[in-house]
């Protein structure tokens, strides 16, 4: 698979592949997606096979038009309309009632379907020219960090995908917020750039994300699986603990890496792999790319600064970081 700078010819080729039941990787504003024709069960099966994704973890269907939205769901409640008007195209996925035409494999057997309209010119153009909804999980192997750079898609999926459209680095860098609108009140199933406060400003009561067994196993099956785990050990460090963390991990003999906010880290004894970010948005945009780069640099222990959850993308970032740190402890 070679990345293709997405001109008109590349889009035409991508459309040909989707029509034939093949897979195409494409950029969105959140992360790169691995797309297939949503209405083709064999193409959907190919996604699960390539990602080695557990069959009980449903996919998000991407649409570019209102007609396409109507082909995916039987019911668009007024609250959904309000949210679409406020946040689409954008990083908000809505869980709605599934139309019978959507293959059950897309929704992992649930009677609901997750749908979003991505805010990326290439993604929208691809779906427009294809003329049908595109089912697309993140373009990584199951359990790994999502790719936010084209070279990381290639590293994750190799020759398993015929074409990857190159849109450069993704603007947001974390997966979309998932909101269940079949629950009353609506409930956040995955945290992302659209925060509960932003949702409440539009629709009133919204239940924030919780990690109850309920949410993980029933409402969002994807959350019970191992996630965001690079092939290295992720250790969270509170800002005030940096000097001590660097000193003690330096004695471990392992190759260290560091991801921090610019101000926090003292100069002496710094690890050779380092990424520093000024804001939580910069942090979010480059976190998964830093995971991939740290792996490639042979980092064994990656020290990552714990961020305040109240700040912008802080809560969404901390959710990914805690899972990445736990995945290692579970023996990945
Ligand atoms: O930003 C994104 O959402 C990216 C880009 C490519 O659009 N896609 C993405 O897809 O992150 P994926 O497959 O990696 O994550 C889909 C999430 C999983 O947590 C899954 O459990 C949840 O959405 N999901 C999908 N359908 C669902 C449904 N019917 N009910 C509840 N959760 C659902
Ligand atoms: Mg994913």
CSV table of C-alpha atoms and ligand atoms in Angstrom, one decimal:
chain,number,residue,atom,x,y,z
A,1,UNK,CA,0.0,0.0,0.0
A,2,UNK,CA,1.4,3.4,-0.9
A,3,UNK,CA,-0.1,6.6,0.4
A,4,UNK,CA,-1.6,8.7,-2.3
A,5,UNK,CA,-1.9,12.4,-2.2
A,6,UNK,CA,-5.6,12.9,-2.7
A,7,UNK,CA,-6.2,14.5,-6.0
A,8,UNK,CA,-9.2,13.9,-8.3
A,9,UNK,CA,-7.7,10.7,-9.7
A,10,UNK,CA,-7.0,9.3,-6.3
A,11,UNK,CA,-10.6,9.9,-5.2
A,12,UNK,CA,-11.9,8.2,-8.3
A,13,UNK,CA,-9.7,5.2,-7.6
A,14,UNK,CA,-10.9,5.1,-3.9
A,15,UNK,CA,-14.5,5.2,-5.1
A,16,UNK,CA,-13.8,2.3,-7.5
A,17,UNK,CA,-12.3,0.3,-4.6
A,18,UNK,CA,-15.3,1.0,-2.3
A,19,UNK,CA,-17.8,0.0,-5.0
A,20,UNK,CA,-15.9,-3.3,-5.5
A,21,UNK,CA,-16.1,-4.1,-1.8
A,22,UNK,CA,-12.5,-3.1,-0.9
A,23,UNK,CA,-11.1,-1.0,1.9
A,24,UNK,CA,-9.7,2.6,1.7
A,25,UNK,CA,-8.0,4.5,4.4
A,26,UNK,CA,-8.8,8.2,4.6
A,27,UNK,CA,-8.2,11.2,6.8
A,28,UNK,CA,-10.8,12.8,9.0
A,29,UNK,CA,-10.4,15.7,11.4
A,30,UNK,CA,-10.1,13.3,14.4
A,31,UNK,CA,-8.0,10.3,13.2
A,32,UNK,CA,-7.5,8.3,10.0
A,33,UNK,CA,-10.4,5.9,9.2
A,34,UNK,CA,-10.5,2.5,7.5
A,35,UNK,CA,-13.5,2.7,5.2
A,36,UNK,CA,-15.8,0.2,3.5
A,37,UNK,CA,-19.2,0.3,1.9
A,38,UNK,CA,-21.6,0.3,4.8
A,39,UNK,CA,-24.3,-1.7,3.0
A,40,UNK,CA,-21.9,-4.5,1.9
A,41,UNK,CA,-21.6,-7.2,4.6
A,42,UNK,CA,-18.5,-8.8,3.0
A,43,UNK,CA,-16.7,-5.5,2.9
A,44,UNK,CA,-17.6,-5.0,6.6
A,45,UNK,CA,-16.2,-8.5,7.4
A,46,UNK,CA,-13.0,-7.4,5.7
A,47,UNK,CA,-12.7,-4.4,8.1
A,48,UNK,CA,-13.0,-6.7,11.2
A,49,UNK,CA,-10.4,-9.2,9.7
A,50,UNK,CA,-7.8,-6.5,8.8
A,51,UNK,CA,-8.1,-4.8,12.1
A,52,UNK,CA,-8.4,-8.1,14.0
A,53,UNK,CA,-11.3,-6.4,15.7
A,54,UNK,CA,-13.6,-8.3,18.1
A,55,UNK,CA,-16.9,-8.9,16.4
A,56,UNK,CA,-18.8,-7.4,19.3
A,57,UNK,CA,-17.3,-3.9,18.8
A,58,UNK,CA,-19.6,-1.9,16.4
A,59,UNK,CA,-18.4,0.5,13.7
A,60,UNK,CA,-19.2,4.2,13.0
A,61,UNK,CA,-21.0,5.0,9.8
A,62,UNK,CA,-19.9,8.2,8.0
A,63,UNK,CA,-22.3,10.3,6.0
A,64,UNK,CA,-21.9,13.4,3.9
A,65,UNK,CA,-25.6,14.3,3.2
A,66,UNK,CA,-29.0,14.2,4.8
A,67,UNK,CA,-30.2,11.6,2.3
A,68,UNK,CA,-27.4,9.3,3.4
A,69,UNK,CA,-28.3,9.9,7.0
A,70,UNK,CA,-31.9,8.8,6.3
A,71,UNK,CA,-30.6,5.6,4.8
A,72,UNK,CA,-28.8,4.7,8.0
A,73,UNK,CA,-31.4,5.3,10.7
A,74,UNK,CA,-35.2,4.9,11.0
A,75,UNK,CA,-35.6,7.8,13.5
A,76,UNK,CA,-34.0,11.2,13.8
A,77,UNK,CA,-35.3,12.8,17.0
A,78,UNK,CA,-35.4,16.6,17.4
A,79,UNK,CA,-32.5,16.4,19.8
A,80,UNK,CA,-30.4,14.8,17.1
A,81,UNK,CA,-31.3,17.5,14.7
A,82,UNK,CA,-30.2,20.2,17.1
A,83,UNK,CA,-26.9,18.5,17.7
A,84,UNK,CA,-26.3,18.0,14.0
A,85,UNK,CA,-27.0,21.7,13.4
A,86,UNK,CA,-24.6,22.7,16.1
A,87,UNK,CA,-21.7,20.2,15.6
A,88,UNK,CA,-21.9,18.6,12.1
A,89,UNK,CA,-19.7,18.2,10.2
A,90,UNK,CA,-17.5,17.6,13.2
A,91,UNK,CA,-16.2,15.2,15.9
A,92,UNK,CA,-19.6,14.1,17.3
A,93,UNK,CA,-20.9,10.6,16.7
A,94,UNK,CA,-24.6,10.0,17.5
A,95,UNK,CA,-26.0,6.6,18.4
A,96,UNK,CA,-29.5,6.3,16.8
A,97,UNK,CA,-31.9,3.5,15.8
A,98,UNK,CA,-30.5,1.3,13.0
A,99,UNK,CA,-32.2,1.1,9.7
A,100,UNK,CA,-32.8,-2.6,8.7
A,101,UNK,CA,-30.8,-2.1,5.5
A,102,UNK,CA,-27.6,-1.6,7.6
A,103,UNK,CA,-25.9,-5.0,8.0
A,104,UNK,CA,-26.1,-6.2,11.6
A,105,UNK,CA,-22.3,-6.8,11.5
A,106,UNK,CA,-21.8,-3.0,11.3
A,107,UNK,CA,-23.6,-2.6,14.6
A,108,UNK,CA,-22.3,-5.9,16.1
A,109,UNK,CA,-25.8,-7.1,16.4
A,110,UNK,CA,-27.2,-4.1,18.2
A,111,UNK,CA,-30.4,-2.4,17.0
A,112,UNK,CA,-28.7,0.9,17.1
A,113,UNK,CA,-26.2,2.5,14.8
A,114,UNK,CA,-23.4,5.1,15.3
A,115,UNK,CA,-23.3,7.8,12.7
A,116,UNK,CA,-21.2,11.0,12.1
A,117,UNK,CA,-20.4,13.5,9.4
A,118,UNK,CA,-16.7,14.1,9.4
A,119,UNK,CA,-15.3,17.7,9.1
A,120,UNK,CA,-12.6,17.0,6.6
A,121,UNK,CA,-12.7,18.0,2.9
A,122,UNK,CA,-11.2,14.8,1.6
A,123,UNK,CA,-13.5,12.6,3.7
A,124,UNK,CA,-16.5,14.5,2.6
A,125,UNK,CA,-15.5,14.5,-1.0
A,126,UNK,CA,-14.8,10.7,-0.9
A,127,UNK,CA,-18.3,10.0,0.6
A,128,UNK,CA,-20.0,12.5,-1.7
A,129,UNK,CA,-18.5,10.9,-4.8
A,130,UNK,CA,-19.1,7.4,-3.6
A,131,UNK,CA,-22.7,8.5,-3.0
A,132,UNK,CA,-23.3,6.1,0.0
A,133,UNK,CA,-22.5,5.9,3.7
A,134,UNK,CA,-19.0,4.6,4.6
A,135,UNK,CA,-18.4,2.5,7.6
A,136,UNK,CA,-15.1,3.3,9.1
A,137,UNK,CA,-13.3,2.5,12.4
A,138,UNK,CA,-10.0,4.1,13.2
A,139,UNK,CA,-7.3,2.7,10.8
A,140,UNK,CA,-5.2,0.9,13.4
A,141,UNK,CA,-5.0,-2.8,14.5
A,142,UNK,CA,-7.5,-3.4,17.3
A,143,UNK,CA,-6.2,-2.3,20.7
A,144,UNK,CA,-3.5,0.0,19.3
A,145,UNK,CA,-3.4,3.8,19.3
A,146,UNK,CA,-5.3,5.4,16.4
A,147,UNK,CA,-3.2,6.8,13.5
A,148,UNK,CA,-3.2,10.5,13.1
A,149,UNK,CA,-0.4,10.7,10.4
A,150,UNK,CA,-0.4,8.9,7.1
A,151,UNK,CA,2.8,7.1,7.8
A,152,UNK,CA,1.3,5.5,10.9
A,153,UNK,CA,-1.6,4.2,8.9
A,154,UNK,CA,0.9,2.5,6.6
A,155,UNK,CA,2.8,1.1,9.6
A,156,UNK,CA,-0.4,-0.3,11.2
A,157,UNK,CA,-2.0,-1.8,8.2
A,158,UNK,CA,0.8,-2.5,5.7
A,159,UNK,CA,-0.4,-4.2,2.5
A,160,UNK,CA,-3.8,-5.1,3.9
A,161,UNK,CA,-5.4,-1.9,2.4
A,162,UNK,CA,-5.3,-1.1,-1.2
A,163,UNK,CA,-5.2,2.7,-0.9
A,164,UNK,CA,-4.6,5.4,1.7
A,165,UNK,CA,-5.6,8.9,0.9
A,166,UNK,CA,-3.0,11.3,2.3
A,167,UNK,CA,-4.5,14.3,4.1
A,168,UNK,CA,-1.5,15.1,6.3
A,169,UNK,CA,-1.7,15.2,10.1
A,170,UNK,CA,-5.2,15.1,11.6
A,171,UNK,CA,-6.4,18.4,13.2
A,172,UNK,CA,-7.8,17.1,16.4
A,173,UNK,CA,-5.9,13.8,17.0
A,174,UNK,CA,-8.4,12.1,19.3
A,175,UNK,CA,-11.4,10.0,18.2
A,176,UNK,CA,-14.9,11.6,18.1
A,177,UNK,CA,-17.2,12.0,21.1
A,178,UNK,CA,-19.8,9.3,21.1
A,179,UNK,CA,-23.3,10.2,22.4
A,180,UNK,CA,-26.1,7.7,22.8
A,181,UNK,CA,-29.4,9.3,21.8
A,182,UNK,CA,-31.3,6.1,22.3
A,183,UNK,CA,-30.8,6.6,26.1
A,184,UNK,CA,-32.9,9.1,28.0
A,185,UNK,CA,-31.3,11.4,28.9
A,186,UNK,CA,-28.6,11.2,26.3
A,187,UNK,CA,-25.4,9.7,27.6
A,188,UNK,CA,-21.7,10.1,26.6
A,189,UNK,CA,-20.2,6.8,25.7
A,190,UNK,CA,-16.7,8.1,24.6
A,191,UNK,CA,-15.1,11.4,25.4
A,192,UNK,CA,-13.7,13.6,22.7
A,193,UNK,CA,-13.4,17.2,21.5
A,194,UNK,CA,-17.1,17.9,22.0
A,195,UNK,CA,-17.4,18.0,25.8
A,196,UNK,CA,-20.5,17.4,27.9
A,197,UNK,CA,-20.7,21.1,28.6
A,198,UNK,CA,-20.8,21.9,24.9
A,199,UNK,CA,-23.6,19.3,24.5
A,200,UNK,CA,-25.6,20.6,27.4
A,201,UNK,CA,-25.5,24.1,26.0
A,202,UNK,CA,-27.5,22.7,23.0
A,203,UNK,CA,-29.8,20.0,24.4
A,204,UNK,CA,-29.9,20.5,28.2
A,205,UNK,CA,-29.5,17.3,30.3
A,206,UNK,CA,-26.6,15.0,29.2
A,207,UNK,CA,-25.1,12.2,31.3
A,208,UNK,CA,-21.3,12.5,31.4
A,209,UNK,CA,-19.1,9.6,30.5
A,210,UNK,CA,-18.6,7.0,33.4
A,211,UNK,CA,-16.7,3.8,33.5
A,212,UNK,CA,-19.3,1.7,35.1
A,213,UNK,CA,-19.4,-1.9,33.9
A,214,UNK,CA,-22.7,-1.0,32.3
A,215,UNK,CA,-21.3,1.7,30.0
A,216,UNK,CA,-18.4,-0.5,29.0
A,217,UNK,CA,-20.2,-3.7,28.2
A,218,UNK,CA,-23.7,-2.8,27.2
A,219,UNK,CA,-23.9,0.8,26.0
A,220,UNK,CA,-20.5,1.0,24.2
A,221,UNK,CA,-19.1,-2.4,23.6
A,222,UNK,CA,-15.9,-1.0,22.3
A,223,UNK,CA,-14.9,0.4,25.7
A,224,UNK,CA,-14.5,-3.0,27.3
A,225,UNK,CA,-11.7,-3.9,25.0
A,226,UNK,CA,-8.0,-3.0,25.4
A,227,UNK,CA,-7.4,0.3,23.8
A,228,UNK,CA,-4.8,2.9,22.9
A,229,UNK,CA,-1.9,0.7,23.9
A,230,UNK,CA,1.4,1.2,22.3
A,231,UNK,CA,4.1,-1.5,22.5
A,232,UNK,CA,5.9,0.2,25.4
A,233,UNK,CA,5.1,1.0,29.0
A,234,UNK,CA,3.2,4.2,29.6
A,235,UNK,CA,3.7,5.8,33.0
A,236,UNK,CA,1.6,8.8,34.1
A,237,UNK,CA,3.5,11.5,35.9
A,238,UNK,CA,2.0,14.4,37.9
A,239,UNK,CA,3.7,17.7,37.0
A,240,UNK,CA,5.2,18.1,40.5
A,241,UNK,CA,6.7,14.6,40.3
A,242,UNK,CA,8.8,15.1,37.1
A,243,UNK,CA,12.3,15.5,38.8
A,244,UNK,CA,11.8,12.4,40.9
A,245,UNK,CA,10.3,10.3,38.1
A,246,UNK,CA,13.1,11.1,35.7
A,247,UNK,CA,15.7,10.4,38.3
A,248,UNK,CA,14.3,7.1,39.4
A,249,UNK,CA,13.4,5.8,35.9
A,250,UNK,CA,16.9,6.8,34.6
A,251,UNK,CA,18.3,4.3,37.1
A,252,UNK,CA,16.2,1.5,35.6
A,253,UNK,CA,18.4,1.0,32.6
A,254,UNK,CA,15.4,1.1,30.3
A,255,UNK,CA,15.2,3.5,27.3
A,256,UNK,CA,13.1,6.4,28.4
A,257,UNK,CA,10.8,8.8,26.6
A,258,UNK,CA,8.9,11.8,27.7
A,259,UNK,CA,5.7,13.6,26.7
A,260,UNK,CA,5.0,16.8,28.7
A,261,UNK,CA,3.6,20.3,28.7
A,262,UNK,CA,6.4,22.7,27.9
A,263,UNK,CA,6.7,24.3,31.3
A,264,UNK,CA,6.8,21.3,33.4
A,265,UNK,CA,10.1,19.4,32.9
A,266,UNK,CA,13.4,20.3,34.5
A,267,UNK,CA,16.4,20.3,32.1
A,268,UNK,CA,19.0,17.9,33.7
A,269,UNK,CA,18.9,14.2,32.9
A,270,UNK,CA,16.3,14.4,30.2
A,271,UNK,CA,15.5,11.3,28.1
A,272,UNK,CA,16.5,11.3,24.4
A,273,UNK,CA,12.9,11.0,23.1
A,274,UNK,CA,11.0,14.1,24.0
A,275,UNK,CA,7.7,15.7,22.9
A,276,UNK,CA,6.5,18.9,24.5
A,277,UNK,CA,3.3,20.7,24.0
A,278,UNK,CA,2.0,24.2,25.1
A,279,UNK,CA,-1.7,23.5,25.1
A,280,UNK,CA,-4.1,20.6,25.7
A,281,UNK,CA,-5.2,20.9,22.0
A,282,UNK,CA,-1.5,20.5,20.8
A,283,UNK,CA,-1.1,17.6,23.3
A,284,UNK,CA,-4.3,15.9,21.9
A,285,UNK,CA,-3.3,16.5,18.3
A,286,UNK,CA,0.1,14.9,18.7
A,287,UNK,CA,-0.3,12.3,21.5
A,288,UNK,CA,-1.0,9.2,19.3
A,289,UNK,CA,1.7,10.3,16.8
A,290,UNK,CA,4.1,10.5,19.8
A,291,UNK,CA,3.1,7.0,20.8
A,292,UNK,CA,3.9,5.7,17.3
A,293,UNK,CA,7.2,7.7,17.1
A,294,UNK,CA,8.3,6.5,20.6
A,295,UNK,CA,7.8,2.9,19.6
A,296,UNK,CA,9.8,3.5,16.4
A,297,UNK,CA,12.6,5.1,18.5
A,298,UNK,CA,12.8,2.0,20.7
A,299,UNK,CA,11.5,3.7,23.8
A,300,UNK,CA,10.7,1.1,26.5
A,301,UNK,CA,9.2,3.4,29.2
A,302,UNK,CA,7.2,6.5,28.1
A,303,UNK,CA,6.7,9.0,30.9
A,304,UNK,CA,3.6,11.1,30.1
A,305,UNK,CA,2.4,14.1,32.1
A,306,UNK,CA,-1.0,13.8,33.7
A,307,UNK,CA,-3.2,16.7,32.6
A,308,UNK,CA,-6.0,18.6,34.5
A,309,UNK,CA,-9.3,17.1,33.4
A,310,UNK,CA,-11.1,20.5,33.6
A,311,UNK,CA,-9.0,22.0,30.8
A,312,UNK,CA,-10.5,21.6,27.3
A,313,UNK,CA,-9.5,18.2,26.0
A,314,UNK,CA,-8.0,17.2,29.4
A,315,UNK,CA,-10.6,14.6,30.3
A,316,UNK,CA,-10.6,13.0,26.9
A,317,UNK,CA,-6.8,12.8,26.9
A,318,UNK,CA,-6.6,11.4,30.4
A,319,UNK,CA,-9.1,8.7,29.5
A,320,UNK,CA,-6.8,7.5,26.7
A,321,UNK,CA,-3.7,7.8,28.9
A,322,UNK,CA,-5.2,5.8,31.7
A,323,UNK,CA,-6.2,3.0,29.4
A,324,UNK,CA,-2.7,3.0,27.7
A,325,UNK,CA,-1.1,2.8,31.1
A,326,UNK,CA,-3.4,0.0,32.3
A,327,UNK,CA,-3.0,-2.0,29.1
A,328,UNK,CA,0.6,-2.5,29.9
A,329,UNK,CA,-0.1,-3.6,33.5
A,330,UNK,CA,-2.6,-6.2,32.0
A,331,UNK,CA,0.4,-7.8,30.3
A,332,UNK,CA,0.4,-6.6,26.8
B,1,LIG,O1,-13.3,9.9,15.3
B,1,LIG,C1,-13.8,8.8,15.1
B,1,LIG,O2,-14.9,8.5,15.6
B,1,LIG,C2,-13.0,7.8,14.2
B,1,LIG,C3,-13.0,8.4,12.8
B,1,LIG,C4,-12.4,7.5,11.7
B,1,LIG,O3,-14.3,8.8,12.4
B,1,LIG,N1,-13.6,6.5,14.2
B,1,LIG,C5,-13.5,5.7,15.3
B,1,LIG,O4,-14.1,4.5,15.1
B,1,LIG,O5,-12.9,6.0,16.3
B,1,LIG,P1,-13.8,3.3,16.1
B,1,LIG,O6,-14.4,2.1,15.5
B,1,LIG,O7,-12.3,3.2,16.4
B,1,LIG,O8,-14.6,3.6,17.4
B,1,LIG,C6,-16.0,3.4,17.4
B,1,LIG,C7,-16.6,3.6,18.8
B,1,LIG,C8,-16.3,2.4,19.6
B,1,LIG,O9,-16.1,2.7,21.0
B,1,LIG,C9,-17.7,1.6,19.5
B,1,LIG,O10,-17.9,0.8,20.6
B,1,LIG,C10,-18.6,2.8,19.5
B,1,LIG,O11,-18.0,3.8,18.7
B,1,LIG,N2,-19.9,2.4,18.8
B,1,LIG,C11,-20.1,2.2,17.5
B,1,LIG,N3,-21.4,1.8,17.2
B,1,LIG,C12,-22.0,1.9,18.4
B,1,LIG,C13,-23.4,1.6,18.9
B,1,LIG,N4,-24.3,1.2,18.0
B,1,LIG,N5,-23.7,1.8,20.2
B,1,LIG,C14,-22.7,2.1,21.0
B,1,LIG,N6,-21.4,2.4,20.7
B,1,LIG,C15,-21.1,2.3,19.4
B,2,LIG,MG1,-10.6,2.7,17.2
